[in-house]
mmCIF file of C-alpha atoms and ligand atoms in Angstrom:
data_model
loop_
_atom_site.group_PDB
_atom_site.id
_atom_site.type_symbol
_atom_site.label_atom_id
_atom_site.label_comp_id
_atom_site.label_asym_id
_atom_site.label_seq_id
_atom_site.Cartn_x
_atom_site.Cartn_y
_atom_site.Cartn_z
ATOM 1 C CA UNK A 1 40.860 -47.083 44.826
ATOM 2 C CA UNK A 2 40.204 -45.119 48.019
ATOM 3 C CA UNK A 3 38.306 -41.836 47.780
ATOM 4 C CA UNK A 4 41.303 -39.510 48.049
ATOM 5 C CA UNK A 5 43.139 -41.398 45.296
ATOM 6 C CA UNK A 6 40.038 -41.398 43.111
ATOM 7 C CA UNK A 7 39.773 -37.617 43.563
ATOM 8 C CA UNK A 8 43.284 -37.348 42.099
ATOM 9 C CA UNK A 9 42.960 -39.868 39.266
ATOM 10 C CA UNK A 10 39.336 -39.980 38.099
ATOM 11 C CA UNK A 11 38.705 -38.552 34.635
ATOM 12 C CA UNK A 12 42.368 -37.877 33.876
ATOM 13 C CA UNK A 13 43.807 -39.033 30.576
ATOM 14 C CA UNK A 14 47.159 -37.269 30.065
ATOM 15 C CA UNK A 15 47.917 -39.574 27.138
ATOM 16 C CA UNK A 16 45.030 -37.942 25.235
ATOM 17 C CA UNK A 17 46.395 -34.443 25.863
ATOM 18 C CA UNK A 18 50.088 -34.654 25.028
ATOM 19 C CA UNK A 19 50.893 -35.559 28.626
ATOM 20 C CA UNK A 20 49.225 -32.501 30.181
ATOM 21 C CA UNK A 21 48.138 -33.287 33.744
ATOM 22 C CA UNK A 22 44.800 -31.506 33.275
ATOM 23 C CA UNK A 23 42.659 -31.693 30.132
ATOM 24 C CA UNK A 24 42.756 -28.442 28.162
ATOM 25 C CA UNK A 25 39.728 -26.169 27.997
ATOM 26 C CA UNK A 26 37.963 -26.956 24.725
ATOM 27 C CA UNK A 27 36.211 -23.811 23.540
ATOM 28 C CA UNK A 28 33.745 -25.291 21.099
ATOM 29 C CA UNK A 29 30.532 -24.497 19.375
ATOM 30 C CA UNK A 30 31.130 -25.885 15.897
ATOM 31 C CA UNK A 31 32.566 -29.287 15.139
ATOM 32 C CA UNK A 32 33.460 -30.049 11.529
ATOM 33 C CA UNK A 33 33.522 -33.500 9.951
ATOM 34 C CA UNK A 34 35.849 -34.868 7.303
ATOM 35 C CA UNK A 35 32.967 -36.247 5.227
ATOM 36 C CA UNK A 36 29.184 -36.517 5.016
ATOM 37 C CA UNK A 37 29.560 -40.166 6.012
ATOM 38 C CA UNK A 38 31.264 -39.096 9.245
ATOM 39 C CA UNK A 39 28.492 -36.575 9.858
ATOM 40 C CA UNK A 40 25.851 -39.253 9.464
ATOM 41 C CA UNK A 41 27.697 -41.661 11.771
ATOM 42 C CA UNK A 42 27.925 -38.949 14.450
ATOM 43 C CA UNK A 43 24.201 -38.177 14.129
ATOM 44 C CA UNK A 44 23.404 -41.837 14.744
ATOM 45 C CA UNK A 45 25.031 -41.550 18.187
ATOM 46 C CA UNK A 46 23.897 -38.099 19.285
ATOM 47 C CA UNK A 47 25.363 -38.180 22.769
ATOM 48 C CA UNK A 48 28.649 -39.960 22.146
ATOM 49 C CA UNK A 49 31.763 -37.978 21.409
ATOM 50 C CA UNK A 50 32.042 -34.363 20.363
ATOM 51 C CA UNK A 51 29.310 -33.463 17.885
ATOM 52 C CA UNK A 52 28.424 -29.877 18.738
ATOM 53 C CA UNK A 53 29.510 -27.752 21.700
ATOM 54 C CA UNK A 54 26.193 -28.061 23.511
ATOM 55 C CA UNK A 55 26.443 -31.852 23.733
ATOM 56 C CA UNK A 56 29.819 -31.901 25.477
ATOM 57 C CA UNK A 57 33.548 -31.606 24.905
ATOM 58 C CA UNK A 58 36.574 -33.569 26.113
ATOM 59 C CA UNK A 59 36.745 -31.124 29.076
ATOM 60 C CA UNK A 60 33.140 -31.792 30.124
ATOM 61 C CA UNK A 61 33.532 -35.529 29.466
ATOM 62 C CA UNK A 62 36.549 -35.591 31.807
ATOM 63 C CA UNK A 63 34.623 -33.737 34.519
ATOM 64 C CA UNK A 64 31.617 -36.038 34.142
ATOM 65 C CA UNK A 65 33.778 -39.159 34.234
ATOM 66 C CA UNK A 66 35.423 -37.961 37.454
ATOM 67 C CA UNK A 67 32.140 -37.091 39.184
ATOM 68 C CA UNK A 68 30.496 -40.380 38.140
ATOM 69 C CA UNK A 69 33.427 -42.298 39.619
ATOM 70 C CA UNK A 70 33.270 -40.354 42.882
ATOM 71 C CA UNK A 71 29.501 -40.586 43.261
ATOM 72 C CA UNK A 72 29.676 -44.283 42.426
ATOM 73 C CA UNK A 73 27.166 -43.998 39.554
ATOM 74 C CA UNK A 74 27.367 -45.057 35.932
ATOM 75 C CA UNK A 75 27.489 -41.728 34.084
ATOM 76 C CA UNK A 76 27.123 -37.994 34.719
ATOM 77 C CA UNK A 77 25.797 -34.939 32.872
ATOM 78 C CA UNK A 78 27.219 -31.462 33.459
ATOM 79 C CA UNK A 79 24.844 -28.496 33.392
ATOM 80 C CA UNK A 80 24.904 -24.699 33.453
ATOM 81 C CA UNK A 81 24.107 -24.528 37.192
ATOM 82 C CA UNK A 82 22.962 -26.664 40.096
ATOM 83 C CA UNK A 83 19.411 -25.458 39.566
ATOM 84 C CA UNK A 84 19.558 -26.449 35.869
ATOM 85 C CA UNK A 85 20.574 -29.944 37.025
ATOM 86 C CA UNK A 86 17.538 -30.087 39.338
ATOM 87 C CA UNK A 87 14.965 -28.681 36.919
ATOM 88 C CA UNK A 88 16.359 -30.686 33.995
ATOM 89 C CA UNK A 89 16.165 -33.923 35.983
ATOM 90 C CA UNK A 90 12.603 -33.265 37.144
ATOM 91 C CA UNK A 91 11.526 -32.270 33.605
ATOM 92 C CA UNK A 92 13.031 -35.482 32.245
ATOM 93 C CA UNK A 93 11.408 -37.818 34.768
ATOM 94 C CA UNK A 94 7.936 -36.254 35.078
ATOM 95 C CA UNK A 95 5.115 -35.814 32.547
ATOM 96 C CA UNK A 96 1.577 -34.432 32.663
ATOM 97 C CA UNK A 97 -0.545 -36.478 35.082
ATOM 98 C CA UNK A 98 2.447 -37.554 37.204
ATOM 99 C CA UNK A 99 2.994 -36.869 40.879
ATOM 100 C CA UNK A 100 6.204 -35.991 42.722
ATOM 101 C CA UNK A 101 6.861 -36.257 46.456
ATOM 102 C CA UNK A 102 9.120 -33.385 47.459
ATOM 103 C CA UNK A 103 10.794 -32.969 50.840
ATOM 104 C CA UNK A 104 9.386 -29.951 52.684
ATOM 105 C CA UNK A 105 12.956 -28.879 53.494
ATOM 106 C CA UNK A 106 14.017 -28.582 49.876
ATOM 107 C CA UNK A 107 16.143 -25.748 48.451
ATOM 108 C CA UNK A 108 13.613 -22.957 47.851
ATOM 109 C CA UNK A 109 14.086 -22.546 44.043
ATOM 110 C CA UNK A 110 13.355 -26.300 43.687
ATOM 111 C CA UNK A 111 10.041 -25.693 45.458
ATOM 112 C CA UNK A 112 9.353 -22.687 43.237
ATOM 113 C CA UNK A 113 10.005 -24.767 40.103
ATOM 114 C CA UNK A 114 7.500 -27.383 41.304
ATOM 115 C CA UNK A 115 4.857 -24.832 42.300
ATOM 116 C CA UNK A 116 5.178 -22.574 39.270
ATOM 117 C CA UNK A 117 6.320 -24.758 36.375
ATOM 118 C CA UNK A 118 5.676 -28.450 37.060
ATOM 119 C CA UNK A 119 2.167 -27.409 38.080
ATOM 120 C CA UNK A 120 1.682 -25.531 34.803
ATOM 121 C CA UNK A 121 2.731 -28.680 32.957
ATOM 122 C CA UNK A 122 0.181 -30.848 34.818
ATOM 123 C CA UNK A 123 2.531 -32.430 37.365
ATOM 124 C CA UNK A 124 1.289 -32.446 40.959
ATOM 125 C CA UNK A 125 3.692 -31.943 43.881
ATOM 126 C CA UNK A 126 3.060 -33.113 47.441
ATOM 127 C CA UNK A 127 5.464 -31.842 50.098
ATOM 128 C CA UNK A 128 6.286 -34.331 52.826
ATOM 129 C CA UNK A 129 7.785 -34.193 56.302
ATOM 130 C CA UNK A 130 11.522 -34.740 55.714
ATOM 131 C CA UNK A 131 11.723 -36.944 58.813
ATOM 132 C CA UNK A 132 9.020 -39.354 57.602
ATOM 133 C CA UNK A 133 11.313 -42.279 56.720
ATOM 134 C CA UNK A 134 9.471 -45.436 55.653
ATOM 135 C CA UNK A 135 6.179 -43.661 56.480
ATOM 136 C CA UNK A 136 6.481 -42.066 53.058
ATOM 137 C CA UNK A 137 4.927 -45.276 51.657
ATOM 138 C CA UNK A 138 1.489 -43.976 52.662
ATOM 139 C CA UNK A 139 1.928 -40.903 50.426
ATOM 140 C CA UNK A 140 3.011 -42.770 47.292
ATOM 141 C CA UNK A 141 0.296 -42.947 44.645
ATOM 142 C CA UNK A 142 0.091 -45.054 41.492
ATOM 143 C CA UNK A 143 1.206 -41.975 39.500
ATOM 144 C CA UNK A 144 4.097 -41.024 41.840
ATOM 145 C CA UNK A 145 7.149 -41.142 39.596
ATOM 146 C CA UNK A 146 9.721 -39.346 41.727
ATOM 147 C CA UNK A 147 10.493 -39.098 45.432
ATOM 148 C CA UNK A 148 12.922 -36.203 45.929
ATOM 149 C CA UNK A 149 15.243 -36.069 48.942
ATOM 150 C CA UNK A 150 17.788 -33.585 50.245
ATOM 151 C CA UNK A 151 19.764 -34.349 53.389
ATOM 152 C CA UNK A 152 20.270 -32.417 55.467
ATOM 153 C CA UNK A 153 17.488 -30.029 54.505
ATOM 154 C CA UNK A 154 18.166 -26.555 53.148
ATOM 155 C CA UNK A 155 18.093 -23.983 55.983
ATOM 156 C CA UNK A 156 16.659 -26.418 58.579
ATOM 157 C CA UNK A 157 19.164 -29.301 58.374
ATOM 158 C CA UNK A 158 16.849 -32.221 59.162
ATOM 159 C CA UNK A 159 18.319 -35.586 58.226
ATOM 160 C CA UNK A 160 16.354 -38.021 56.095
ATOM 161 C CA UNK A 161 16.307 -41.818 56.287
ATOM 162 C CA UNK A 162 17.243 -42.206 52.638
ATOM 163 C CA UNK A 163 17.526 -46.038 52.537
ATOM 164 C CA UNK A 164 14.028 -46.353 54.092
ATOM 165 C CA UNK A 165 12.558 -43.767 51.717
ATOM 166 C CA UNK A 166 14.245 -45.450 48.731
ATOM 167 C CA UNK A 167 12.935 -48.888 49.732
ATOM 168 C CA UNK A 168 9.369 -47.521 49.966
ATOM 169 C CA UNK A 169 9.710 -45.626 46.657
ATOM 170 C CA UNK A 170 11.135 -48.588 44.766
ATOM 171 C CA UNK A 171 8.484 -50.944 46.156
ATOM 172 C CA UNK A 172 5.898 -48.783 44.393
ATOM 173 C CA UNK A 173 7.857 -48.088 41.213
ATOM 174 C CA UNK A 174 9.036 -44.521 41.950
ATOM 175 C CA UNK A 175 12.553 -43.190 41.385
ATOM 176 C CA UNK A 176 14.587 -41.444 44.084
ATOM 177 C CA UNK A 177 16.305 -38.187 43.144
ATOM 178 C CA UNK A 178 18.669 -36.590 45.660
ATOM 179 C CA UNK A 179 20.254 -33.169 46.012
ATOM 180 C CA UNK A 180 23.601 -34.367 47.421
ATOM 181 C CA UNK A 181 25.320 -30.979 47.444
ATOM 182 C CA UNK A 182 25.803 -30.702 51.233
ATOM 183 C CA UNK A 183 27.692 -33.959 51.697
ATOM 184 C CA UNK A 184 29.259 -34.136 48.226
ATOM 185 C CA UNK A 185 30.150 -37.637 46.974
ATOM 186 C CA UNK A 186 32.967 -37.595 49.509
ATOM 187 C CA UNK A 187 30.698 -37.775 52.569
ATOM 188 C CA UNK A 188 27.620 -39.549 51.138
ATOM 189 C CA UNK A 189 27.536 -42.367 48.622
ATOM 190 C CA UNK A 190 24.038 -42.033 47.165
ATOM 191 C CA UNK A 191 23.927 -45.173 45.041
ATOM 192 C CA UNK A 192 24.736 -47.504 47.928
ATOM 193 C CA UNK A 193 21.708 -46.019 49.763
ATOM 194 C CA UNK A 194 19.100 -46.514 47.055
ATOM 195 C CA UNK A 195 19.269 -43.197 45.210
ATOM 196 C CA UNK A 196 18.680 -43.359 41.434
ATOM 197 C CA UNK A 197 19.794 -39.874 40.434
ATOM 198 C CA UNK A 198 22.205 -37.735 42.447
ATOM 199 C CA UNK A 199 22.540 -34.008 41.837
ATOM 200 C CA UNK A 200 25.392 -31.715 42.790
ATOM 201 C CA UNK A 201 25.288 -27.950 42.713
ATOM 202 C CA UNK A 202 28.967 -28.099 41.745
ATOM 203 C CA UNK A 203 28.919 -24.306 42.139
ATOM 204 C CA UNK A 204 29.388 -25.026 45.858
ATOM 205 C CA UNK A 205 32.084 -27.408 47.114
ATOM 206 C CA UNK A 206 33.229 -28.950 43.830
ATOM 207 C CA UNK A 207 34.174 -25.606 42.274
ATOM 208 C CA UNK A 208 34.983 -24.468 45.801
ATOM 209 C CA UNK A 209 36.194 -20.944 45.007
ATOM 210 C CA UNK A 210 32.975 -18.921 44.518
ATOM 211 C CA UNK A 211 33.794 -18.168 40.900
ATOM 212 C CA UNK A 212 31.716 -20.425 38.641
ATOM 213 C CA UNK A 213 28.171 -21.729 38.169
ATOM 214 C CA UNK A 214 28.021 -25.481 37.496
ATOM 215 C CA UNK A 215 25.747 -28.452 38.061
ATOM 216 C CA UNK A 216 26.176 -32.167 37.580
ATOM 217 C CA UNK A 217 23.707 -35.037 37.496
ATOM 218 C CA UNK A 218 24.814 -38.620 38.083
ATOM 219 C CA UNK A 219 22.655 -41.628 37.284
ATOM 220 C CA UNK A 220 22.560 -45.155 38.670
ATOM 221 C CA UNK A 221 21.551 -46.653 35.303
ATOM 222 C CA UNK A 222 22.566 -45.890 31.688
ATOM 223 C CA UNK A 223 18.896 -45.779 30.684
ATOM 224 C CA UNK A 224 18.208 -42.978 33.157
ATOM 225 C CA UNK A 225 21.297 -41.150 31.921
ATOM 226 C CA UNK A 226 19.951 -41.262 28.363
ATOM 227 C CA UNK A 227 16.528 -39.946 29.410
ATOM 228 C CA UNK A 228 17.982 -37.040 31.359
ATOM 229 C CA UNK A 229 20.791 -36.245 28.906
ATOM 230 C CA UNK A 230 18.301 -35.896 26.050
ATOM 231 C CA UNK A 231 16.286 -33.336 28.056
ATOM 232 C CA UNK A 232 19.364 -31.373 29.163
ATOM 233 C CA UNK A 233 20.463 -31.291 25.510
ATOM 234 C CA UNK A 234 16.976 -30.214 24.415
ATOM 235 C CA UNK A 235 16.863 -27.433 27.011
ATOM 236 C CA UNK A 236 20.326 -26.283 25.955
ATOM 237 C CA UNK A 237 21.558 -25.820 29.534
ATOM 238 C CA UNK A 238 25.044 -27.181 28.939
ATOM 239 C CA UNK A 239 27.930 -26.215 31.198
ATOM 240 C CA UNK A 240 30.367 -23.584 29.927
ATOM 241 C CA UNK A 241 33.895 -24.537 28.868
ATOM 242 C CA UNK A 242 35.695 -22.617 31.620
ATOM 243 C CA UNK A 243 33.170 -23.731 34.225
ATOM 244 C CA UNK A 244 33.688 -27.467 33.695
ATOM 245 C CA UNK A 245 37.423 -26.865 33.795
ATOM 246 C CA UNK A 246 37.066 -25.023 37.110
ATOM 247 C CA UNK A 247 34.849 -27.837 38.385
ATOM 248 C CA UNK A 248 37.446 -30.439 37.524
ATOM 249 C CA UNK A 249 40.217 -28.331 38.992
ATOM 250 C CA UNK A 250 38.229 -27.780 42.207
ATOM 251 C CA UNK A 251 37.451 -31.473 42.479
ATOM 252 C CA UNK A 252 41.135 -32.322 42.846
ATOM 253 C CA UNK A 253 41.283 -30.608 46.246
ATOM 254 C CA UNK A 254 37.779 -31.491 47.423
ATOM 255 C CA UNK A 255 38.995 -33.911 50.098
ATOM 256 C CA UNK A 256 41.387 -31.597 51.914
ATOM 257 C CA UNK A 257 39.057 -28.621 51.649
ATOM 258 C CA UNK A 258 35.983 -30.467 52.815
ATOM 259 C CA UNK A 259 37.698 -31.951 55.853
ATOM 260 C CA UNK A 260 38.887 -28.466 56.849
ATOM 261 C CA UNK A 261 35.392 -27.023 56.303
ATOM 262 C CA UNK A 262 34.111 -29.840 58.512
ATOM 263 C CA UNK A 263 36.591 -29.216 61.353
ATOM 264 C CA UNK A 264 36.110 -25.438 61.268
ATOM 265 C CA UNK A 265 32.331 -25.802 61.104
ATOM 266 C CA UNK A 266 32.241 -28.130 64.081
ATOM 267 C CA UNK A 267 34.501 -25.798 66.082
ATOM 268 C CA UNK A 268 32.041 -22.950 65.457
ATOM 269 C CA UNK A 269 28.952 -25.084 66.023
ATOM 270 C CA UNK A 270 30.249 -26.348 69.395
ATOM 271 C CA UNK A 271 31.206 -22.855 70.499
ATOM 272 C CA UNK A 272 27.819 -21.466 69.449
ATOM 273 C CA UNK A 273 26.002 -24.321 71.208
ATOM 274 C CA UNK A 274 27.369 -23.178 74.562
ATOM 275 C CA UNK A 275 26.268 -19.576 74.291
ATOM 276 C CA UNK A 276 23.198 -18.337 76.195
ATOM 277 C CA UNK A 277 22.280 -16.045 73.279
ATOM 278 C CA UNK A 278 21.938 -19.100 70.990
ATOM 279 C CA UNK A 279 18.747 -21.125 71.427
ATOM 280 C CA UNK A 280 19.726 -24.033 69.172
ATOM 281 C CA UNK A 281 22.382 -25.112 66.692
ATOM 282 C CA UNK A 282 21.152 -27.152 63.707
ATOM 283 C CA UNK A 283 24.068 -29.372 62.707
ATOM 284 C CA UNK A 284 23.586 -33.129 62.214
ATOM 285 C CA UNK A 285 27.159 -33.950 63.288
ATOM 286 C CA UNK A 286 26.461 -32.641 66.807
ATOM 287 C CA UNK A 287 25.560 -35.568 69.096
ATOM 288 C CA UNK A 288 22.394 -33.900 70.444
ATOM 289 C CA UNK A 289 21.015 -33.075 66.979
ATOM 290 C CA UNK A 290 17.765 -34.995 66.246
ATOM 291 C CA UNK A 291 19.269 -36.256 62.965
ATOM 292 C CA UNK A 292 22.594 -37.317 64.445
ATOM 293 C CA UNK A 293 21.932 -41.087 64.487
ATOM 294 C CA UNK A 294 20.997 -41.084 60.783
ATOM 295 C CA UNK A 295 23.988 -38.907 59.928
ATOM 296 C CA UNK A 296 26.339 -41.271 61.797
ATOM 297 C CA UNK A 297 24.817 -44.306 60.143
ATOM 298 C CA UNK A 298 24.821 -43.091 56.529
ATOM 299 C CA UNK A 299 27.316 -40.234 56.158
ATOM 300 C CA UNK A 300 31.079 -40.235 56.575
ATOM 301 C CA UNK A 301 31.447 -36.527 57.278
ATOM 302 C CA UNK A 302 29.852 -33.095 57.408
ATOM 303 C CA UNK A 303 30.611 -29.935 55.503
ATOM 304 C CA UNK A 304 30.798 -26.557 57.238
ATOM 305 C CA UNK A 305 27.238 -25.445 56.430
ATOM 306 C CA UNK A 306 24.824 -25.302 59.363
ATOM 307 C CA UNK A 307 22.244 -23.053 61.006
ATOM 308 C CA UNK A 308 21.467 -21.575 64.382
ATOM 309 C CA UNK A 309 18.499 -20.085 66.161
ATOM 310 C CA UNK A 310 19.252 -17.062 68.260
ATOM 311 C CA UNK A 311 17.464 -16.427 71.526
ATOM 312 C CA UNK A 312 14.590 -13.999 70.797
ATOM 313 C CA UNK A 313 15.936 -10.530 69.998
ATOM 314 C CA UNK A 314 14.985 -7.591 67.746
ATOM 315 C CA UNK A 315 15.800 -7.702 64.022
ATOM 316 C CA UNK A 316 17.841 -4.516 64.347
ATOM 317 C CA UNK A 317 20.098 -6.258 66.869
ATOM 318 C CA UNK A 318 20.722 -9.142 64.441
ATOM 319 C CA UNK A 319 21.504 -6.617 61.716
ATOM 320 C CA UNK A 320 24.002 -4.872 64.015
ATOM 321 C CA UNK A 321 25.658 -8.235 64.638
ATOM 322 C CA UNK A 322 25.872 -9.186 60.952
ATOM 323 C CA UNK A 323 26.774 -5.770 59.529
ATOM 324 C CA UNK A 324 29.991 -5.547 61.523
ATOM 325 C CA UNK A 325 31.413 -9.011 60.795
ATOM 326 C CA UNK A 326 34.899 -8.998 59.252
ATOM 327 C CA UNK A 327 35.318 -12.603 58.160
ATOM 328 C CA UNK A 328 31.767 -13.553 57.192
ATOM 329 C CA UNK A 329 30.456 -12.194 53.906
ATOM 330 C CA UNK A 330 26.719 -11.602 53.575
ATOM 331 C CA UNK A 331 26.013 -13.786 50.568
ATOM 332 C CA UNK A 332 23.438 -16.316 49.369
ATOM 333 C CA UNK A 333 25.779 -19.158 48.687
ATOM 334 C CA UNK A 334 28.218 -21.595 50.250
ATOM 335 C CA UNK A 335 30.964 -24.043 49.374
ATOM 336 C CA UNK A 336 33.677 -21.461 48.659
ATOM 337 C CA UNK A 337 36.902 -21.037 50.655
ATOM 338 C CA UNK A 338 35.503 -17.972 52.464
ATOM 339 C CA UNK A 339 32.988 -17.833 55.288
ATOM 340 C CA UNK A 340 29.456 -16.574 54.695
ATOM 341 C CA UNK A 341 26.442 -15.838 56.881
ATOM 342 C CA UNK A 342 22.808 -15.033 56.063
ATOM 343 C CA UNK A 343 19.641 -14.395 58.039
ATOM 344 C CA UNK A 344 17.090 -17.066 57.069
ATOM 345 C CA UNK A 345 13.314 -17.478 57.190
ATOM 346 C CA UNK A 346 12.667 -21.200 56.907
ATOM 347 C CA UNK A 347 9.151 -20.780 58.353
ATOM 348 C CA UNK A 348 7.871 -19.187 55.128
ATOM 349 C CA UNK A 349 9.213 -22.026 52.952
ATOM 350 C CA UNK A 350 7.243 -24.842 54.595
ATOM 351 C CA UNK A 351 3.842 -26.313 53.779
ATOM 352 C CA UNK A 352 3.817 -29.931 55.035
ATOM 353 C CA UNK A 353 5.111 -29.366 58.555
ATOM 354 C CA UNK A 354 5.399 -25.899 60.045
ATOM 355 C CA UNK A 355 8.880 -24.752 61.033
ATOM 356 C CA UNK A 356 9.039 -22.746 64.223
ATOM 357 C CA UNK A 357 12.122 -21.081 65.633
ATOM 358 C CA UNK A 358 12.508 -19.514 69.056
ATOM 359 C CA UNK A 359 14.186 -16.420 67.657
ATOM 360 C CA UNK A 360 15.861 -15.155 64.485
ATOM 361 C CA UNK A 361 17.697 -17.801 62.448
ATOM 362 C CA UNK A 362 21.043 -17.623 60.689
ATOM 363 C CA UNK A 363 22.886 -19.905 58.282
ATOM 364 C CA UNK A 364 26.663 -20.109 58.386
ATOM 365 C CA UNK A 365 28.990 -21.422 55.725
ATOM 366 C CA UNK A 366 32.276 -21.992 57.532
ATOM 367 C CA UNK A 367 35.213 -21.218 55.296
ATOM 368 C CA UNK A 368 38.872 -22.108 55.560
ATOM 369 C CA UNK A 369 39.948 -19.198 57.795
ATOM 370 C CA UNK A 370 41.479 -19.952 61.185
ATOM 371 C CA UNK A 371 38.520 -20.939 63.400
ATOM 372 C CA UNK A 372 39.868 -18.783 66.260
ATOM 373 C CA UNK A 373 39.506 -15.717 64.038
ATOM 374 C CA UNK A 374 35.986 -16.767 63.055
ATOM 375 C CA UNK A 375 34.988 -17.293 66.682
ATOM 376 C CA UNK A 376 36.471 -13.928 67.725
ATOM 377 C CA UNK A 377 34.538 -12.255 64.890
ATOM 378 C CA UNK A 378 31.271 -13.885 65.990
ATOM 379 C CA UNK A 379 31.966 -13.057 69.657
ATOM 380 C CA UNK A 380 32.325 -9.382 68.736
ATOM 381 C CA UNK A 381 29.094 -9.726 66.739
ATOM 382 C CA UNK A 382 27.272 -11.074 69.805
ATOM 383 C CA UNK A 383 28.504 -8.063 71.782
ATOM 384 C CA UNK A 384 26.971 -5.747 69.171
ATOM 385 C CA UNK A 385 23.786 -7.812 69.287
ATOM 386 C CA UNK A 386 23.597 -7.495 73.100
ATOM 387 C CA UNK A 387 24.217 -3.737 72.963
ATOM 388 C CA UNK A 388 21.558 -3.235 70.291
ATOM 389 C CA UNK A 389 19.073 -5.413 72.229
ATOM 390 C CA UNK A 390 19.507 -3.487 75.493
HETATM 391 C C1 PLP B 1 21.037 -27.251 48.202
HETATM 392 C C2 PLP B 1 21.213 -26.497 46.930
HETATM 393 N N1 PLP B 1 20.937 -27.133 45.782
HETATM 394 C C3 PLP B 1 21.053 -26.500 44.603
HETATM 395 C C4 PLP B 1 21.464 -25.193 44.521
HETATM 396 C C5 PLP B 1 21.510 -24.502 43.190
HETATM 397 O O1 PLP B 1 22.802 -24.395 42.709
HETATM 398 P P1 PLP B 1 23.191 -23.229 41.676
HETATM 399 O O2 PLP B 1 23.277 -21.978 42.485
HETATM 400 O O3 PLP B 1 24.473 -23.692 41.101
HETATM 401 O O4 PLP B 1 22.099 -23.159 40.657
HETATM 402 C C6 PLP B 1 21.781 -24.506 45.687
HETATM 403 C C7 PLP B 1 22.241 -23.096 45.627
HETATM 404 O O5 PLP B 1 22.312 -22.406 46.610
HETATM 405 C C8 PLP B 1 21.635 -25.166 46.925
HETATM 406 O O6 PLP B 1 21.884 -24.539 48.095
#
């Protein structure tokens, strides 16, 4: 089945729900059993079927089945948030004395989890240059259990050579975990590129409407699924009933939304790239982006999230620009139908390779508004910026 058909069909079983197109929302904590024998049989298979609300319901099973099919993995695990998916996966795959290689461009709370919690538990983290490619082999130690990738990088949008990194990791017995939220399974197929565990902050494009927190982990192998599922269950970070429903509902329109986010984002990125008050646009789908060749080779599309560096100007001028925008909300998220913009400070989140920008940096999530309206809004913002800089 092609991707757009899979988006429509995956995880749907109307025959199990009296013909309803979508599975109902199962609100469950307690599950009762007809007999002690049935209870014992359920205990023997702790993660199969509905045993207790925290371990999953037919709604979460449907969502997980759909995501696993789209990612191209064997099985998925839904979680309370994208961050719970990340921290649960790392907790499951790393133990005291282990070492993790973490991309320097990772989502900041992932870095904080490594520095504050993995460290406390005796796991060492080394941050690496995201553009290292096969050179990562030199950093892999006998105790390196996980190489973590995220492409493009949070805030800085560097591409990573994931097949080369995966080949080096696997040659030395390490697993590759990827945050695949930017591309979604629609634009990047992690398991054909050597990834072992793919994570989605489903809060973003899968939910797509800025109204639910949800994460999902997909594994290449059933054994990995079991390891991670048992930790997610132990941590108790299961996804809520309404949230998995909203995730499944959002998934059904992921294709059309994402392609529109892509087109709108590229329209903005190209327009911004021609402005004298913009020093650089960081968007891997632009032909002059340093990561463009890797993006073209491995990805089949781009979402509408990208960054830009302004020409040097005072902070107050940037604030004047942002404060007056009509279409862009000031919010720390992305993936919803509405446009967002934030000032960023990627330089303070780096330790392996310094990040230097010519001027202030911004991140834009391009929503589904008409791109002409978005461009007009930004143009007016640049006028305010110029006035406040004068
Ligand atoms: C790249 C990336 N991964 C993971 C997350 C975490 O997702 P959540 O907010 O659902 O915990 C975010 C959130 O902004 C993100 O940007």
